[in-house]
């Protein structure tokens, strides 16, 4: 039986869990012996192909000694399995403990001596009920993990108020094992600080993924609802393991078709896969759907017929998906239809949808990523200008979803001025997990430090300490509705995210959405241990590499606060020379404003005055070239090429220095990785090595093309020891990438 | 060592072979024992996840007894490994024999007692040279496999004139083991009967695959040439294992970009992966490329500047890809540019390209799939009308590539009248492997019987026995240049072909391209054994199911010779009501011609006279409603609803009967499969079961929608016991599939 369980676990690691409790195979294993699985244990690392599909849920066997210690504590499992969520928790523990310890816990109906693991709720597990644990404060999704004494024997209990909470606790316990934490005296209490932790899939119904760099959409719409790819279940498992509890299935540039009956059947089928894992499905709603699929003359949110259409549509959806989450809406932005097309406000539009969803418990996530079609004086200011006047007008089941920065997922942006500026409205954070402006999937860029920087930024909205995190988790303004969204980097590629290290960005998003106060470094550390190995000789240098990777990308792409200099449309590679076209604020020159004298976008009080959208203490710092963080210098200031920066260098010399510093950092990442081959399976090591080689080439390309271009303005020589660009500016300008992935269709 | 090899083999089965001979791991296995690998052997079927990635090269362990018998014969391997092709053969034998027998052969420099396996050429292997084998007749790609006596010991020799021939022989030997054939007294000689055995990928540069139902293109153009996905190597292995020796990388609806320098670098990188496996790469050339990327005013094939441009382009390509295969061209067809745009003929266009390729040994595959933009009296006749007059005008390195039938890859078509009608021109067969008109990847339809039917059809061009196969292999008209092309069904899906059974269509294409005289049933049998199991309790019913599957699809989609009744554009599902639009011959009504009186396209001598494009003995049969095969009745004849067919039924009753017969056949396939779960891993069994459920639903839909529609013409009641369509005709007409996969972009 032991061998059977372990092998089974191994098989399931590369498989969908439906087979985990398949009967009938046991017989095959009668003859298997304890000795055999020890040997197998030694073999598995080689037998098991590491293609990244298992993500951070590999459950690779621990060293014998560590395993033995844990095994004493986890000998038998007392967990209910009367519904799908309870079975998901039990199956995950069987799979995980079986894989990690080489021996799955025996499943028992009650505590039987030492080494019991109890999982459940007071109502689902009498044994847990008898413990009389204090669970009220944990809420719906929280859990506790505690070492308790039962009849003189130490037992481990994972308890919650809901089956979903218990599932989260089960994953937490497994994480402790995966990262070699002691479990002898546990006393953990966890509950999410943010209520809605949602992935946004920018997936089109033809499986194209806007800004997707990891293959097609994982949603095989054509074969739904009849074929449920086992991958959907593994997607749900991975998200539950990090606390993600919502998924918006389709692109914010939405197609109304998804609201038709045949597609709602498909949505319902996916909801059925997600439900046991505590994940609600949401839909991006096209505001003009009543006209496109409803046959109405208008989509005016104040038109009674329009409201009736949406009400009927909401009723139809909830009849098929009782726990449907709600709508995400991109309105009056980049050509998408919206209430302003009918002379109504964002609040009018959002509230109309909120009212039809409210009776069903649904919510509206209304995006603030808007900028007027008329050429603005500063695109940076538009969302604030449009939304702040409506603070207080939104219904209580509406969240306004705000990107982390005011422009558009640039390598680095100051926090969005809306945070702290709409105290009467729950503001939902929108991070990007996919790396549209950060080298696609081929560049190793860990986004944890960037998320952390934004969440910890102080808005000063209610005095010092009014961090963005407190705005988002609702604590600053006393909102009970709160949320964080991440634009997913998940696709049909075998490794889900297009590269092995981009899995870490999915992971860190989920962990920080659960608790915005977690540290990027600590999360990187646990991810590396779960995904690769606990060997410090590997963990330490890789975590260092990850932590330095974001600054490296900022340096070789857009140092000192430069932004939006990527290729037009596809955003692949450097193109600071982009100008012309339909809109000034879709060009590079609009953003860098380089002249013979200097460079940078003057957003100070004497410029566009965007700084004044921030609270005074923040505005003063951003407004002052001597005090503004240097990484935002040219974001807020137009500075002379010859002006001095903190290093004592001139701006021009510092710019060149930082481009080169970024390239150098990538070269060091390559060296670090090359030296770690002993610790990684050859398959993953090889791909990461090749991708780092591509990243180094492209970092060099960014540096050379940018310097060649900006030098035509500065007219200054390169600093001592800086190599000139190997090609002419014309060469860099001549490069075209008509088929770069992820472009808008 | 034994354990190490076997595990390694196992790991490599799910991996790219580059790691097969990775050093340094041996140490880990020092302690491994003989006992252990025996146990492991028993475990592996469960440990190894069956997701279809391994195709027919799974090399799953044989039963102990069978393995022991083979092991005596294959104890040590004497094979050179001085170049990449030799290493590919050796690595495949190590992987294959290791996996099948649980023990890889020892690698030796010379024969050492019994059980030697010699692989190579007289020049690469002195031991083989000494055997003085008769190899001349084998040609470049042929091989022999023979049991010989060396110093009193029986040895197995795989000998060829080229390393590629030896590689083909190695795969053949492995196939013998995989299908449990005796190898004690081998005397096999094989050489391909067709020279060019080529896959056509209708893959766009943005990774969309036209008529692709298995994900995206496997070519990750954006990351090429720097990232070589291990999947490319497995693609090459799979093709070499069935003798495919060429691949056209891009869509015949071609984008000129692939001829630019950056893309040629990517093409060269892929050619480097294919080369060791005997596979040449080809490009679909856009005829107007000189204007689109060459800056010329014209693409007139007789214009000196145009010829110079193509000459320079050919030289550029061969500088990067010395063994480049040549161009495939779709010209003056469905909007593609071609010589007729400049008042020139197909021969002018083909010859111009042929002349620039000839010095490099390249060839041109010029497609005959053309039909005039002016509404034709019968599209069936157009290719013949356009091409026959040019017979004899094409250069000797040009092949004219002809689809198997005159319309367009319909479920069943009579052979194309061009076969036999252009004796002075090598005609290349174009089969479709992807199932554009045959239910996409979800329908289980084995194409072997359809290929066989076409290849064995008798053109009577030179009297009885002038089969299409003899036209294609060049033997009928004495051409040394010959070829068969297959439009690939390969994509980024984990299982390559979108479904497990569609892998059989890739397989049977390759096997029949190698030898058009092979039987579909025999190929199905070997594929099932290699892909699933040798257990007769599984093999026999599954082969029966496969052999019956094509007729089933013909019955439920387009019985009695009906054709081209699928949804407009995407070709998904029934739409016999399609009419209007830009071209009559892009509608369904054009092809079925149903009226109150009858149905069918009159192509007889009193109709469009398409029959007269066939040789008289064939034309007579097709022209006679009493003699034409009933599956082609309505292809060639317009018949009254009340006329009688062979069964004694009226045409209307027979039509309904066949629709229902097709649905019934699918129901039986489902039952058969449901009863075979003991013989298949749960993962593959589950997916096939779900897909069969979808096929049954869609077969029923085809039957119901078609009957509802045609009954409006016949006005006749359904035969006794036939259930009426459950929905109204309006309902079936109302169904829309805007995002069905594979549509032309």
mmCIF file with all atom_site columns, N, CA, C and O in Angstrom, chain A residues 383-392 417-418 421-422:
data_model
loop_
_atom_site.group_PDB
_atom_site.id
_atom_site.type_symbol
_atom_site.label_atom_id
_atom_site.label_alt_id
_atom_site.label_comp_id
_atom_site.label_asym_id
_atom_site.label_entity_id
_atom_site.label_seq_id
_atom_site.pdbx_PDB_ins_code
_atom_site.Cartn_x
_atom_site.Cartn_y
_atom_site.Cartn_z
_atom_site.occupancy
_atom_site.B_iso_or_equiv
_atom_site.pdbx_formal_charge
_atom_site.auth_seq_id
_atom_site.auth_comp_id
_atom_site.auth_asym_id
_atom_site.auth_atom_id
_atom_site.pdbx_PDB_model_num
ATOM 1  N N  . UNK A 1 383 ? -7.049  59.874 -15.372 1.00 0.00 ? 383 UNK A N  1
ATOM 2  C CA . UNK A 1 383 ? -7.914  59.003 -14.565 1.00 0.00 ? 383 UNK A CA 1
ATOM 3  C C  . UNK A 1 383 ? -8.371  59.755 -13.319 1.00 0.00 ? 383 UNK A C  1
ATOM 4  O O  . UNK A 1 383 ? -9.550  59.756 -12.954 1.00 0.00 ? 383 UNK A O  1
ATOM 5  N N  . UNK A 1 384 ? -7.420  60.412 -12.689 1.00 0.00 ? 384 UNK A N  1
ATOM 6  C CA . UNK A 1 384 ? -7.719  61.205 -11.490 1.00 0.00 ? 384 UNK A CA 1
ATOM 7  C C  . UNK A 1 384 ? -8.790  62.251 -11.806 1.00 0.00 ? 384 UNK A C  1
ATOM 8  O O  . UNK A 1 384 ? -9.799  62.359 -11.111 1.00 0.00 ? 384 UNK A O  1
ATOM 9  N N  . UNK A 1 385 ? -8.562  62.982 -12.887 1.00 0.00 ? 385 UNK A N  1
ATOM 10 C CA . UNK A 1 385 ? -9.494  64.045 -13.257 1.00 0.00 ? 385 UNK A CA 1
ATOM 11 C C  . UNK A 1 385 ? -10.887 63.497 -13.523 1.00 0.00 ? 385 UNK A C  1
ATOM 12 O O  . UNK A 1 385 ? -11.882 64.101 -13.113 1.00 0.00 ? 385 UNK A O  1
ATOM 13 N N  . UNK A 1 386 ? -10.964 62.326 -14.132 1.00 0.00 ? 386 UNK A N  1
ATOM 14 C CA . UNK A 1 386 ? -12.281 61.778 -14.480 1.00 0.00 ? 386 UNK A CA 1
ATOM 15 C C  . UNK A 1 386 ? -12.987 61.139 -13.289 1.00 0.00 ? 386 UNK A C  1
ATOM 16 O O  . UNK A 1 386 ? -14.204 61.175 -13.201 1.00 0.00 ? 386 UNK A O  1
ATOM 17 N N  . UNK A 1 387 ? -12.207 60.541 -12.390 1.00 0.00 ? 387 UNK A N  1
ATOM 18 C CA . UNK A 1 387 ? -12.850 59.725 -11.358 1.00 0.00 ? 387 UNK A CA 1
ATOM 19 C C  . UNK A 1 387 ? -13.061 60.421 -10.013 1.00 0.00 ? 387 UNK A C  1
ATOM 20 O O  . UNK A 1 387 ? -14.059 60.189 -9.340  1.00 0.00 ? 387 UNK A O  1
ATOM 21 N N  . UNK A 1 388 ? -12.119 61.251 -9.596  1.00 0.00 ? 388 UNK A N  1
ATOM 22 C CA . UNK A 1 388 ? -12.238 61.857 -8.269  1.00 0.00 ? 388 UNK A CA 1
ATOM 23 C C  . UNK A 1 388 ? -13.581 62.575 -8.069  1.00 0.00 ? 388 UNK A C  1
ATOM 24 O O  . UNK A 1 388 ? -14.224 62.425 -7.019  1.00 0.00 ? 388 UNK A O  1
ATOM 25 N N  . UNK A 1 389 ? -14.061 63.293 -9.090  1.00 0.00 ? 389 UNK A N  1
ATOM 26 C CA . UNK A 1 389 ? -15.356 63.968 -8.891  1.00 0.00 ? 389 UNK A CA 1
ATOM 27 C C  . UNK A 1 389 ? -16.511 63.018 -8.593  1.00 0.00 ? 389 UNK A C  1
ATOM 28 O O  . UNK A 1 389 ? -17.526 63.426 -8.023  1.00 0.00 ? 389 UNK A O  1
ATOM 29 N N  . UNK A 1 390 ? -16.344 61.741 -8.952  1.00 0.00 ? 390 UNK A N  1
ATOM 30 C CA . UNK A 1 390 ? -17.435 60.783 -8.735  1.00 0.00 ? 390 UNK A CA 1
ATOM 31 C C  . UNK A 1 390 ? -17.299 60.008 -7.431  1.00 0.00 ? 390 UNK A C  1
ATOM 32 O O  . UNK A 1 390 ? -18.110 59.115 -7.159  1.00 0.00 ? 390 UNK A O  1
ATOM 33 N N  . UNK A 1 391 ? -16.277 60.339 -6.624  1.00 0.00 ? 391 UNK A N  1
ATOM 34 C CA . UNK A 1 391 ? -16.108 59.615 -5.362  1.00 0.00 ? 391 UNK A CA 1
ATOM 35 C C  . UNK A 1 391 ? -17.372 59.780 -4.510  1.00 0.00 ? 391 UNK A C  1
ATOM 36 O O  . UNK A 1 391 ? -17.859 60.890 -4.321  1.00 0.00 ? 391 UNK A O  1
ATOM 37 N N  . UNK A 1 392 ? -17.909 58.653 -4.053  1.00 0.00 ? 392 UNK A N  1
ATOM 38 C CA . UNK A 1 392 ? -19.131 58.712 -3.251  1.00 0.00 ? 392 UNK A CA 1
ATOM 39 C C  . UNK A 1 392 ? -20.375 58.427 -4.067  1.00 0.00 ? 392 UNK A C  1
ATOM 40 O O  . UNK A 1 392 ? -21.444 58.177 -3.512  1.00 0.00 ? 392 UNK A O  1
ATOM 41 N N  . UNK A 1 417 ? -1.949  58.304 -8.428  1.00 0.00 ? 417 UNK A N  1
ATOM 42 C CA . UNK A 1 417 ? -2.469  59.350 -7.530  1.00 0.00 ? 417 UNK A CA 1
ATOM 43 C C  . UNK A 1 417 ? -3.911  59.119 -7.074  1.00 0.00 ? 417 UNK A C  1
ATOM 44 O O  . UNK A 1 417 ? -4.370  59.766 -6.111  1.00 0.00 ? 417 UNK A O  1
ATOM 45 N N  . UNK A 1 418 ? -4.625  58.177 -7.721  1.00 0.00 ? 418 UNK A N  1
ATOM 46 C CA . UNK A 1 418 ? -5.990  57.908 -7.248  1.00 0.00 ? 418 UNK A CA 1
ATOM 47 C C  . UNK A 1 418 ? -5.986  57.239 -5.879  1.00 0.00 ? 418 UNK A C  1
ATOM 48 O O  . UNK A 1 418 ? -6.929  57.396 -5.098  1.00 0.00 ? 418 UNK A O  1
ATOM 49 N N  . UNK A 1 421 ? -7.101  59.168 -2.942  1.00 0.00 ? 421 UNK A N  1
ATOM 50 C CA . UNK A 1 421 ? -7.863  60.340 -3.406  1.00 0.00 ? 421 UNK A CA 1
ATOM 51 C C  . UNK A 1 421 ? -9.353  60.056 -3.548  1.00 0.00 ? 421 UNK A C  1
ATOM 52 O O  . UNK A 1 421 ? -10.118 60.945 -3.898  1.00 0.00 ? 421 UNK A O  1
ATOM 53 N N  . UNK A 1 422 ? -9.778  58.810 -3.308  1.00 0.00 ? 422 UNK A N  1
ATOM 54 C CA . UNK A 1 422 ? -11.211 58.481 -3.401  1.00 0.00 ? 422 UNK A CA 1
ATOM 55 C C  . UNK A 1 422 ? -11.650 57.711 -2.161  1.00 0.00 ? 422 UNK A C  1
ATOM 56 O O  . UNK A 1 422 ? -12.014 56.539 -2.233  1.00 0.00 ? 422 UNK A O  1
#
